[in-house]
mmCIF file of C-alpha atoms and ligand atoms in Angstrom:
data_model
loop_
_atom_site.group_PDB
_atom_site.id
_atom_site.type_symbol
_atom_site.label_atom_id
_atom_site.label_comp_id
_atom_site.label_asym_id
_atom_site.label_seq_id
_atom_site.Cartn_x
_atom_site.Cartn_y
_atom_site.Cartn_z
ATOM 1 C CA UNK X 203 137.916 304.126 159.333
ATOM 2 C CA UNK X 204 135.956 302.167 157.135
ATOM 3 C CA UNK X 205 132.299 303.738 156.125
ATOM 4 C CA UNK X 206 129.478 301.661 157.971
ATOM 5 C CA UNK X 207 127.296 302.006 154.814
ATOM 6 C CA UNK X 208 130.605 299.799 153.040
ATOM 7 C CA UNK X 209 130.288 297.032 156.381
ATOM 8 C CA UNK X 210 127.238 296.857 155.585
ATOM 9 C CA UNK X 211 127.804 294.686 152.517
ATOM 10 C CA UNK X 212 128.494 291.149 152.308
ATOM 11 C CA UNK X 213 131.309 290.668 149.874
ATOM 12 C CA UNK X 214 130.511 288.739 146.469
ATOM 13 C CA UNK X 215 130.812 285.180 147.248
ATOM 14 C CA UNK X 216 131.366 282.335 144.932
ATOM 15 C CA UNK X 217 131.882 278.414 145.533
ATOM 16 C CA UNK X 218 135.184 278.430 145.001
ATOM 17 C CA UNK X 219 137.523 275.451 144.781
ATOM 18 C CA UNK X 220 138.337 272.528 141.801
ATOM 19 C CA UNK X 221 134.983 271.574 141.290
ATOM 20 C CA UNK X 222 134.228 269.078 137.904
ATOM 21 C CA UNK X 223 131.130 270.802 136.388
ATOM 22 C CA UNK X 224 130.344 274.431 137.021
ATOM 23 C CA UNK X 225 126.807 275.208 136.476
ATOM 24 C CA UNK X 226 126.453 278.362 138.941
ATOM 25 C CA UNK X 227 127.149 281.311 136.909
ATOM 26 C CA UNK X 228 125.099 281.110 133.747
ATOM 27 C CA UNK X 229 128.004 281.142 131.424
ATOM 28 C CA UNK X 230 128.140 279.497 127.905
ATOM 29 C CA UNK X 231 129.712 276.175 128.446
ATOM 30 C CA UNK X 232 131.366 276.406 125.231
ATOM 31 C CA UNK X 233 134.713 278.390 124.650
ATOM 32 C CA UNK X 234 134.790 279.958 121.352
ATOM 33 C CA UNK X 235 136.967 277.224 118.728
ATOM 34 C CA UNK X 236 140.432 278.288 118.206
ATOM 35 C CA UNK X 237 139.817 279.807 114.704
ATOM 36 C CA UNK X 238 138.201 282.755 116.368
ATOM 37 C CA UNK X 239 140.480 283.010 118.923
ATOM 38 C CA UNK X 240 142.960 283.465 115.979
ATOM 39 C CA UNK X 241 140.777 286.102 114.315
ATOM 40 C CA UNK X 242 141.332 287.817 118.046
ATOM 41 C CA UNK X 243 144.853 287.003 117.787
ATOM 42 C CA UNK X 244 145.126 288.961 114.255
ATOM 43 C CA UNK X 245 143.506 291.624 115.624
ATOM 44 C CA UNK X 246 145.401 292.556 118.910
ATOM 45 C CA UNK X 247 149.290 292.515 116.679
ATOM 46 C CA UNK X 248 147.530 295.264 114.942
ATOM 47 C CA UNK X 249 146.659 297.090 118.374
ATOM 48 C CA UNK X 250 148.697 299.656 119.949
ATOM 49 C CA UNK X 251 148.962 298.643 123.273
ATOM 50 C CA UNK X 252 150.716 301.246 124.852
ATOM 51 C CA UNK X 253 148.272 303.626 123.903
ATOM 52 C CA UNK X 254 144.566 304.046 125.955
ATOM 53 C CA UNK X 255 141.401 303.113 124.610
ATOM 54 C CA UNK X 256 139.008 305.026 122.585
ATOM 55 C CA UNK X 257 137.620 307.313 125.778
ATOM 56 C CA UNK X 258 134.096 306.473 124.258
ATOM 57 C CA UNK X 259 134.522 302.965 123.011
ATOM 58 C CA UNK X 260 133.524 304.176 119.465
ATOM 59 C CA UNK X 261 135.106 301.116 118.050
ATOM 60 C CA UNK X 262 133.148 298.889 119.860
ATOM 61 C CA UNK X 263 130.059 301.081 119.116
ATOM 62 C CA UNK X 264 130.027 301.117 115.659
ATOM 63 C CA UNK X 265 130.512 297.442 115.406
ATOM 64 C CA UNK X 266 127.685 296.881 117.801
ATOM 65 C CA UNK X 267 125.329 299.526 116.111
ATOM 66 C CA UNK X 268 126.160 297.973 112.730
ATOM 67 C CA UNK X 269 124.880 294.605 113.555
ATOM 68 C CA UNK X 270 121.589 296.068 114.382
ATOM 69 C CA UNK X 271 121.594 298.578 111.805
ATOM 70 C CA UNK X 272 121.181 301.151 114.230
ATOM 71 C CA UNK X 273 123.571 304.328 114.907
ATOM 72 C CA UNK X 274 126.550 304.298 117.540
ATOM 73 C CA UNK X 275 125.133 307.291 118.972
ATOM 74 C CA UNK X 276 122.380 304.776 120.502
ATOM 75 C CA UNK X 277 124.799 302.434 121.457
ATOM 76 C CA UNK X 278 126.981 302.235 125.049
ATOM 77 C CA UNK X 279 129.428 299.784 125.862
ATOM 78 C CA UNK X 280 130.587 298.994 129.493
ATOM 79 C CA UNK X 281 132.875 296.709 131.344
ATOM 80 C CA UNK X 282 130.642 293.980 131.455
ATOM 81 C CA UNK X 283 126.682 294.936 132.061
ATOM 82 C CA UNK X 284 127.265 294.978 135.485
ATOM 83 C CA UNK X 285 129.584 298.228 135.200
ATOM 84 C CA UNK X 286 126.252 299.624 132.899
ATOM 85 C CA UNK X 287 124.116 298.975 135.432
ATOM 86 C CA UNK X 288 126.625 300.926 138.529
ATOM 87 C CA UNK X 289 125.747 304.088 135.886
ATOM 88 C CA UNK X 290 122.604 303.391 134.930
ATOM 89 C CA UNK X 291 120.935 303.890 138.785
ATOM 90 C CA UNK X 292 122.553 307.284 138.748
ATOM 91 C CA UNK X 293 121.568 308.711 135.213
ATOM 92 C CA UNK X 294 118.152 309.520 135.638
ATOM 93 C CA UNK X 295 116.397 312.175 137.841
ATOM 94 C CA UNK X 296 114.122 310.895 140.554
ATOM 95 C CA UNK X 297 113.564 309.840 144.301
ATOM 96 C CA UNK X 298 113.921 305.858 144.002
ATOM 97 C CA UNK X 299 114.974 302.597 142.462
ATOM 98 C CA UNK X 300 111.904 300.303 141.484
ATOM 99 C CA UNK X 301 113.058 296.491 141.342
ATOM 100 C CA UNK X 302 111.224 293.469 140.659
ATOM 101 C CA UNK X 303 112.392 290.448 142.653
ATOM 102 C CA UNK X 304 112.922 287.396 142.732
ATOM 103 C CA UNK X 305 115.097 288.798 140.375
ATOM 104 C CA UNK X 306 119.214 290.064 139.400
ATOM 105 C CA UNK X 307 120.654 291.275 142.450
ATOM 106 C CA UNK X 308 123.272 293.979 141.009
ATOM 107 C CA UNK X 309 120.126 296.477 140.618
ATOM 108 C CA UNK X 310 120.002 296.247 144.549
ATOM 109 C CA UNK X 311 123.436 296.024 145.152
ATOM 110 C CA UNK X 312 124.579 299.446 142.945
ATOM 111 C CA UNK X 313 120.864 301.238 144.339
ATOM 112 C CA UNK X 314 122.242 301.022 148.263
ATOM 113 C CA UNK X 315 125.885 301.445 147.298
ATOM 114 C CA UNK X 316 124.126 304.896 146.021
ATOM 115 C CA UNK X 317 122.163 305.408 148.958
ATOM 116 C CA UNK X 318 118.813 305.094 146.656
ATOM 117 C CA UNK X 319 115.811 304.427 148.676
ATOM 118 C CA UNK X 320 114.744 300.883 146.969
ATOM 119 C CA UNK X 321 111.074 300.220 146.324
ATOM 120 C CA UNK X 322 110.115 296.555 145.361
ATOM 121 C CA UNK X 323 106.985 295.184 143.340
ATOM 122 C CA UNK X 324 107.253 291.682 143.437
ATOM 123 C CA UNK X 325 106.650 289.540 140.610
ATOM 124 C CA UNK X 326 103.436 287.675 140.902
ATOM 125 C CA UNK X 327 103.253 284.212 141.640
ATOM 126 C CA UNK X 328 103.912 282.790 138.278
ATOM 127 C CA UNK X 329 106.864 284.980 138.175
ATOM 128 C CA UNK X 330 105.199 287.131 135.579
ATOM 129 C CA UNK X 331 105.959 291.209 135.663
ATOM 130 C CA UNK X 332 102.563 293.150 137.647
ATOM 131 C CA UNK X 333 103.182 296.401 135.123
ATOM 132 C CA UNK X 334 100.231 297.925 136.854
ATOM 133 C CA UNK X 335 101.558 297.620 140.176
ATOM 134 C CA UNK X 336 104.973 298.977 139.207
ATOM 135 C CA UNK X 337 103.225 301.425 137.454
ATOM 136 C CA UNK X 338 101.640 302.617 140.718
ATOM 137 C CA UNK X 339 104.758 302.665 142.744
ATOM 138 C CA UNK X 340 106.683 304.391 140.137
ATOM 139 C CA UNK X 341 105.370 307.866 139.971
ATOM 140 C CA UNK X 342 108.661 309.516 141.792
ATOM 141 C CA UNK X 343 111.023 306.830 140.320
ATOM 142 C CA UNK X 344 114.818 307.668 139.011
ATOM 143 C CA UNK X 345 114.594 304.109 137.213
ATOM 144 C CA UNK X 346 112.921 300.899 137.185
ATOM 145 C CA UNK X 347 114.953 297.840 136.491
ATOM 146 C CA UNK X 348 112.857 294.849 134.531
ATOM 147 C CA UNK X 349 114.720 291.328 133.678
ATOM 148 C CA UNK X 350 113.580 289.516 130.751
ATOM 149 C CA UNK X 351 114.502 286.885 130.964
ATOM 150 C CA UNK X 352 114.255 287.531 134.425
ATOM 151 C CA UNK X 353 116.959 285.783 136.258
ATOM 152 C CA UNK X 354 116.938 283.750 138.399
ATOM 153 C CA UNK X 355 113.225 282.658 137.191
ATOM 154 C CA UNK X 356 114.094 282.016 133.297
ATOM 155 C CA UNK X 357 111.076 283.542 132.099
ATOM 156 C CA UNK X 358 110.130 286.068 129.373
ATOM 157 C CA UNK X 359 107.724 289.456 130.463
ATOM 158 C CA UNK X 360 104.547 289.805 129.082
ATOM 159 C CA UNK X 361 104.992 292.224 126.209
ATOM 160 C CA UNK X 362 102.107 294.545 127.147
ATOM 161 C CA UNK X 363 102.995 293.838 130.968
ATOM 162 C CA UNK X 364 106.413 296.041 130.097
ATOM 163 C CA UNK X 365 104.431 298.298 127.579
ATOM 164 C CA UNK X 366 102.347 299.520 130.448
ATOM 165 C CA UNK X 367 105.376 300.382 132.511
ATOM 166 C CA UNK X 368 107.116 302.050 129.459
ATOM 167 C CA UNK X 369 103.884 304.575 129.401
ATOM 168 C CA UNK X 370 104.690 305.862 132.725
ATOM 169 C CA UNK X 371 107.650 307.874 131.167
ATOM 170 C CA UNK X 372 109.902 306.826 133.577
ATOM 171 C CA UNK X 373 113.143 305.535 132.910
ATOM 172 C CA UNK X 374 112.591 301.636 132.434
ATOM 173 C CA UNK X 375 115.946 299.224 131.910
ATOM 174 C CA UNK X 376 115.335 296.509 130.328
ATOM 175 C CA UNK X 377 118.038 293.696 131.080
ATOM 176 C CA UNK X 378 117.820 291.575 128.090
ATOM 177 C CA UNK X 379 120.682 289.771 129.095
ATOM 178 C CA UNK X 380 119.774 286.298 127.751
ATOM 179 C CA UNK X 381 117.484 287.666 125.099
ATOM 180 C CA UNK X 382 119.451 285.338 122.620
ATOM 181 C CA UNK X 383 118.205 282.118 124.469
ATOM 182 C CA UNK X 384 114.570 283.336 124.262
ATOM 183 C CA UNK X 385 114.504 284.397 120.355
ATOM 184 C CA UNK X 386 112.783 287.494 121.304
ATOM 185 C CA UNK X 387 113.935 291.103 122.258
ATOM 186 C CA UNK X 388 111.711 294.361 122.526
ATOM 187 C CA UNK X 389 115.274 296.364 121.954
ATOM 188 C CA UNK X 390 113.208 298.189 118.693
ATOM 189 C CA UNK X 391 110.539 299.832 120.972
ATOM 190 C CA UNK X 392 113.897 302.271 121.978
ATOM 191 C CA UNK X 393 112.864 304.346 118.674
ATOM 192 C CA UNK X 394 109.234 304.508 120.040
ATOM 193 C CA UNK X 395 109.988 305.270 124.081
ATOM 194 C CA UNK X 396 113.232 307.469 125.192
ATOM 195 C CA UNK X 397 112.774 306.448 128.356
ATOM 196 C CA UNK X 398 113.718 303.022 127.565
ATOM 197 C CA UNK X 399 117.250 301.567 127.867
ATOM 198 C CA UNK X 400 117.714 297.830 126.384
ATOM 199 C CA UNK X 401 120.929 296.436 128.758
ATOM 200 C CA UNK X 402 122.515 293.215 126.694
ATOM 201 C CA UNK X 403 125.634 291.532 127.154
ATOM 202 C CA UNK X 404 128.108 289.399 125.514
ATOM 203 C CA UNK X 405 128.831 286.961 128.758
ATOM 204 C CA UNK X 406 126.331 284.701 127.968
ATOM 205 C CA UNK X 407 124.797 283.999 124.154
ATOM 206 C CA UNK X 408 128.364 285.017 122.962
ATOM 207 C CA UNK X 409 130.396 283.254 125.169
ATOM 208 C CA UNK X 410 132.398 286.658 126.318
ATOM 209 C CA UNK X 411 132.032 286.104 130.431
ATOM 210 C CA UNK X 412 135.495 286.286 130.753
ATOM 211 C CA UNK X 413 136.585 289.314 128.785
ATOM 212 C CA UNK X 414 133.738 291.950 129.940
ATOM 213 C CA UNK X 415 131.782 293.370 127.504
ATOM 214 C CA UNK X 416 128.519 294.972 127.856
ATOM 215 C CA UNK X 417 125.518 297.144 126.004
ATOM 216 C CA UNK X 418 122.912 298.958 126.237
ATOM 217 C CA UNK X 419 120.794 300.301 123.344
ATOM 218 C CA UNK X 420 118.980 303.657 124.254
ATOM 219 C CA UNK X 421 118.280 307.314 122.927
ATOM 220 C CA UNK X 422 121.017 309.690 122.069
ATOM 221 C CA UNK X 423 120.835 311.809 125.111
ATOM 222 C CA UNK X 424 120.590 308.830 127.139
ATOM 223 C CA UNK X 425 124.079 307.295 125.624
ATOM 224 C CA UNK X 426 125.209 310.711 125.705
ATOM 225 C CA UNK X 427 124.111 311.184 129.557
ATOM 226 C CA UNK X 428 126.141 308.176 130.231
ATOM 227 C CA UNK X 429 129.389 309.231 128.867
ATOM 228 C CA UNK X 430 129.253 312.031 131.070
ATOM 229 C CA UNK X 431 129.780 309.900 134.372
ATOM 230 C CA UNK X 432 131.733 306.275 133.182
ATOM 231 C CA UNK X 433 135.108 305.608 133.677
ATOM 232 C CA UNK X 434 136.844 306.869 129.976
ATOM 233 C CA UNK X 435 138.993 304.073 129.373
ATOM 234 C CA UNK X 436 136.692 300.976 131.073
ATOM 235 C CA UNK X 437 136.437 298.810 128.336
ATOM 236 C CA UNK X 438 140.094 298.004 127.126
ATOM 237 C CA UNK X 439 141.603 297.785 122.836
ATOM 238 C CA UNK X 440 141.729 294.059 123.618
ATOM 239 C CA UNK X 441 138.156 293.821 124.520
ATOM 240 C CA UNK X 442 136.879 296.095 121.598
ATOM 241 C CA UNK X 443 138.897 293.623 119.562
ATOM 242 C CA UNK X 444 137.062 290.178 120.643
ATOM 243 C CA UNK X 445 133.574 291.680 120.496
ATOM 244 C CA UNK X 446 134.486 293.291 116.983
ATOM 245 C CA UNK X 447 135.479 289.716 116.181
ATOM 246 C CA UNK X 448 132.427 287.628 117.802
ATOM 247 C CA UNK X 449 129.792 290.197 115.351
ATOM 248 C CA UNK X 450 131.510 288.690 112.401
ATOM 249 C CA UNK X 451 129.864 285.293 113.704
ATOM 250 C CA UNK X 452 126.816 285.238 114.009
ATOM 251 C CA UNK X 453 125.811 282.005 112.559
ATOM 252 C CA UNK X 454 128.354 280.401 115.418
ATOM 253 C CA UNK X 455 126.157 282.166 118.193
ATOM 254 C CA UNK X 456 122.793 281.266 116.830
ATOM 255 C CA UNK X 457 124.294 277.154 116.290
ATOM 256 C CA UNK X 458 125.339 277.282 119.792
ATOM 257 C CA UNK X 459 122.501 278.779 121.213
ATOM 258 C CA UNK X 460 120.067 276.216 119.660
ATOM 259 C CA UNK X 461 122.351 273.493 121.398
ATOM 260 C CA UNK X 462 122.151 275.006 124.561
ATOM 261 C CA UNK X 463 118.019 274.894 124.130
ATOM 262 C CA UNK X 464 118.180 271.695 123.038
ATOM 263 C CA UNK X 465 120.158 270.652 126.160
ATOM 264 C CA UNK X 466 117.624 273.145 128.539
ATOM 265 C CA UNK X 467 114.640 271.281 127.392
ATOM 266 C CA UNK X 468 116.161 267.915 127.593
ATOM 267 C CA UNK X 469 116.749 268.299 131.227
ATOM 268 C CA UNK X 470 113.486 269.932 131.619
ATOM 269 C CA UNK X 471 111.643 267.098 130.312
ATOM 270 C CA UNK X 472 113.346 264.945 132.722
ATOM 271 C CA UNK X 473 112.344 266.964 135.628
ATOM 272 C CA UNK X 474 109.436 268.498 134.676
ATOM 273 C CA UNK X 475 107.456 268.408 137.642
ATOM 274 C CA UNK X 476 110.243 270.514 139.650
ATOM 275 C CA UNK X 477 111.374 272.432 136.757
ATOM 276 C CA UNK X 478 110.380 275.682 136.035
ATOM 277 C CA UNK X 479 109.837 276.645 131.707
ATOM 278 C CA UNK X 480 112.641 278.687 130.710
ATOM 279 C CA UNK X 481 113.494 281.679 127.554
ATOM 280 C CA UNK X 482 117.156 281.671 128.894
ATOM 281 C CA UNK X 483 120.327 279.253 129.791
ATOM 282 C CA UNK X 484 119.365 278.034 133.016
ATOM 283 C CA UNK X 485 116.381 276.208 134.951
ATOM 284 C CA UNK X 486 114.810 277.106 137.862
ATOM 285 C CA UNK X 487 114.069 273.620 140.257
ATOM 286 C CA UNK X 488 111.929 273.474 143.177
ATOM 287 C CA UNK X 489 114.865 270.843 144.390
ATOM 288 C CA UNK X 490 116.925 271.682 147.715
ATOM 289 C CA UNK X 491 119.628 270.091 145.879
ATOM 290 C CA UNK X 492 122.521 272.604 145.973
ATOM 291 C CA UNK X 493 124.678 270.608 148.775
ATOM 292 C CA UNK X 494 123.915 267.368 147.462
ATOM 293 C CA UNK X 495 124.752 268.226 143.848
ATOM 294 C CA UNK X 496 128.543 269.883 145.336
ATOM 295 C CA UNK X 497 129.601 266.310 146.969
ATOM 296 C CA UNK X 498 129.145 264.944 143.268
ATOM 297 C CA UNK X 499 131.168 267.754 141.901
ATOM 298 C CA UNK X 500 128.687 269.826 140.484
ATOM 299 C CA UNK X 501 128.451 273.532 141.652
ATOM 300 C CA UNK X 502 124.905 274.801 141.340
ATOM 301 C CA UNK X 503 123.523 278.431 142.540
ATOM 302 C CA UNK X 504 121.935 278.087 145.373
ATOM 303 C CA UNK X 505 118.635 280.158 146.104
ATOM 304 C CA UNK X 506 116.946 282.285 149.171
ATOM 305 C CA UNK X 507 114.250 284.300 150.203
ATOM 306 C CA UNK X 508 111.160 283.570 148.216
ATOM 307 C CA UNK X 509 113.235 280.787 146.350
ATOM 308 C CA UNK X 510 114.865 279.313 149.386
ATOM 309 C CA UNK X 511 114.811 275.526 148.687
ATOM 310 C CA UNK X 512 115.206 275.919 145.303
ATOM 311 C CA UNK X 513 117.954 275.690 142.859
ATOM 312 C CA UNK X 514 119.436 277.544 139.755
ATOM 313 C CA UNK X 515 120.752 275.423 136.843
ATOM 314 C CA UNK X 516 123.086 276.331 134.243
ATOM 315 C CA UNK X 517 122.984 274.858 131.130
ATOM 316 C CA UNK X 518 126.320 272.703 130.376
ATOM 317 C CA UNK X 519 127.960 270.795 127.713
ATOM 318 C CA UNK X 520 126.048 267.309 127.155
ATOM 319 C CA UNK X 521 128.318 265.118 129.168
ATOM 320 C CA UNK X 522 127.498 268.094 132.084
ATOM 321 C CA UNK X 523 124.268 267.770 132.190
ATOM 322 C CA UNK X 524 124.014 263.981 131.495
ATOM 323 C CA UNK X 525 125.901 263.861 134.994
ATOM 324 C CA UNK X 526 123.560 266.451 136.650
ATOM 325 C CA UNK X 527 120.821 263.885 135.631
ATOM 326 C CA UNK X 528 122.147 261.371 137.128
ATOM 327 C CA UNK X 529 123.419 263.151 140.080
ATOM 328 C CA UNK X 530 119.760 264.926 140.427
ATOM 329 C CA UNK X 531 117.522 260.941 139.962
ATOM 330 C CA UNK X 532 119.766 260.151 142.829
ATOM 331 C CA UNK X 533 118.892 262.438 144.959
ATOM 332 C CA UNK X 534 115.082 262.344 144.255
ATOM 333 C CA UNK X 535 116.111 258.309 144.864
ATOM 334 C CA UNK X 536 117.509 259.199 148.400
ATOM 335 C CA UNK X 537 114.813 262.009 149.064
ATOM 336 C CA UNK X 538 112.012 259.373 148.111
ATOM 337 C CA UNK X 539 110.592 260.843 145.400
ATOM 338 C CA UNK X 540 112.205 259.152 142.837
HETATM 339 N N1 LIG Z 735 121.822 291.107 133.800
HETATM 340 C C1 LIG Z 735 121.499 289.884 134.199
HETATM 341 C C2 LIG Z 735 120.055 289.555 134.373
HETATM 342 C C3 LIG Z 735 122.499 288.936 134.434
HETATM 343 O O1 LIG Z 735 122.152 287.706 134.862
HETATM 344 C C4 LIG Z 735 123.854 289.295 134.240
HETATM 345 C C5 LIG Z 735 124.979 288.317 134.478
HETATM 346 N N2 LIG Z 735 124.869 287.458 135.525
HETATM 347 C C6 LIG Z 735 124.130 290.601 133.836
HETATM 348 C C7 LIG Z 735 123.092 291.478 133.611
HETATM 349 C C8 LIG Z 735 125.506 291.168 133.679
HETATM 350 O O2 LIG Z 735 126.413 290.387 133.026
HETATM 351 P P1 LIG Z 735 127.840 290.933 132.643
HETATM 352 O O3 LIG Z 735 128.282 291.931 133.690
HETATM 353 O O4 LIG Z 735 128.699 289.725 132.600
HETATM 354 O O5 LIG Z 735 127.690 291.606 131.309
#
């Protein structure tokens, strides 16, 4: 009954279960203070719940194309990135999907739930983006996906690396997801190349994981394209509301976001010699640490493939990562490195 090409995934898999410090799913660790959440509050008794959303979010556009002083004709809004991204392999005309790995795996997952033939340029060996070589293997591409940050890696792409792949004309997404975290975006170049789509998010630098919200900035007919093929009433009144309200703050994003640096390159320092630099809100480690780290409570995202013995780190609040510290010396202690 059930369509082989649908067995053929393996369903999304968390650690579940009451663990103390969560550091697999590089959220913010802060929840946004209550005085916000009252702002929210405010807004949603004004709301008509009964009735659907605006069918193209134009609420949530305008807000979002006001804080970059751009128009809400280059601005889509999604169900998280992830439903952006479900669209985004679809949009474009072409034979493949170019991907980049080690890197996000919803590119690949939404590409073969399409039945897109995949083609993959891995990153070089510093991690850094080889725009010539995707370049090369992009000349009957639909779309090629570029992270940066990349996750799960942490680092920023060269500038000229992504330049080089924005002058094949192809469709290029850029998933700027934790942009905020590296200080730096490249979402202006979308008035110089149409064929680029900047994907952002509010799960992370805004502290939105759990309410869904996603963007991309992008061309008219690109925005336009999209709205032809999403779900009309994805992105609820209720979420509309708390990203409306989390653009009046900015100042509470940026102060939170410094902390979370702060904390990155504190445990950094500490581990340097495993620990890869990072631009976003989590560390790569060359430590096999993942099982370890779960018997003292701490759930970490454990990494395969190219990355297998390694771990992913989220950033946590200070008394978090004081205990993955100590959790981490102990288990170079016990693995005799320490
Ligand atoms: N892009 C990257 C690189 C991510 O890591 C994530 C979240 N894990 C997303 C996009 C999508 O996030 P969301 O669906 O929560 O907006």
């Amino acid at each position: 009954m059930i369509d082989p090409l649908v067995k053929s995934f393996e369903p999304y898999r968390v650690v579940e279960g009451n663990y103390r410090i969560r550091l697999d799913k590089n959220e913010n660790p802060y929840d946004l203070p209550d005085w916000v959440k009252e702002e929210m509050f405010e807004e949603l008794r004004e709301l008509s719940l009964n009735r659907y959303p605006h069918v193209t979010s134009m609420p949530a556009r305008e807000a979002i194309a006001d804080f970059y002083g751009l128009s809400p004709e280059n601005v889509a809004v999604g169900n998280g990135g992830d439903e952006l991204i479900g669209h985004l392999v679809r949009l474009f005309r072409g034979n493949h999907v170019v991907v980049t790995p080690p890197t996000f795996g919803m590119y690949t997952f939404y590409a073969r739930l399409n039945g897109f033939p995949l083609v993959e340029v891995p990153l070089r060996e510093d991690f850094t983006l080889d725009g010539g070589a995707v370049a090369e293997r992009s000349k009957n591409a639909k779309v090629i996906f570029i992270a940066s940050p990349n996750n799960p890696t942490g680092n920023l792409q060269p500038e000229e690396e992504i330049i080089e792949v924005l002058e094949t004309g192809k469709p290029v997404v850029l998933d700027e997801a934790y942009a905020e975290f590296a200080g730096k975006s490249l979402w202006r170049l979308i008035e110089e190349y149409p064929n680029l789509v900047v994907l952002r998010t509010f799960s992370k630098a805004f502290g939105l994981a759990g309410v869904r919200a996603g963007y991309f900035l992008a061309g008219e007919e690109v925005v336009e394209a999209l709205y032809r093929i999403k779900s009309p009433f994805s992105v609820g009144v209720m979420t509309m509301a708390a990203v409306g309200v989390v653009l009046r703050h900015p100042a509470l994003m940026e102060k939170r976001v410094a902390k979370i640096i702060e904390e990155r390159e504190r445990i950094r320092r500490k581990f340097g010699e495993f620990t890869y630099p990072s631009d976003a809100n989590f560390l790569l480690m060359r430590l096999n640490a993942h099982g370890f780290l779960l018997k003292r409570g701490i759930v970490v995202r454990k990494l395969a493939g190219r990355l297998e013995g390694h771990i992913r780190v989220t950033v946590g609040r200070r008394w978090e990562n004081d205990e993955l510290i100590r959790a981490l010396k102990d288990y170079l202690e016990a693995e005799g490195c320490g």
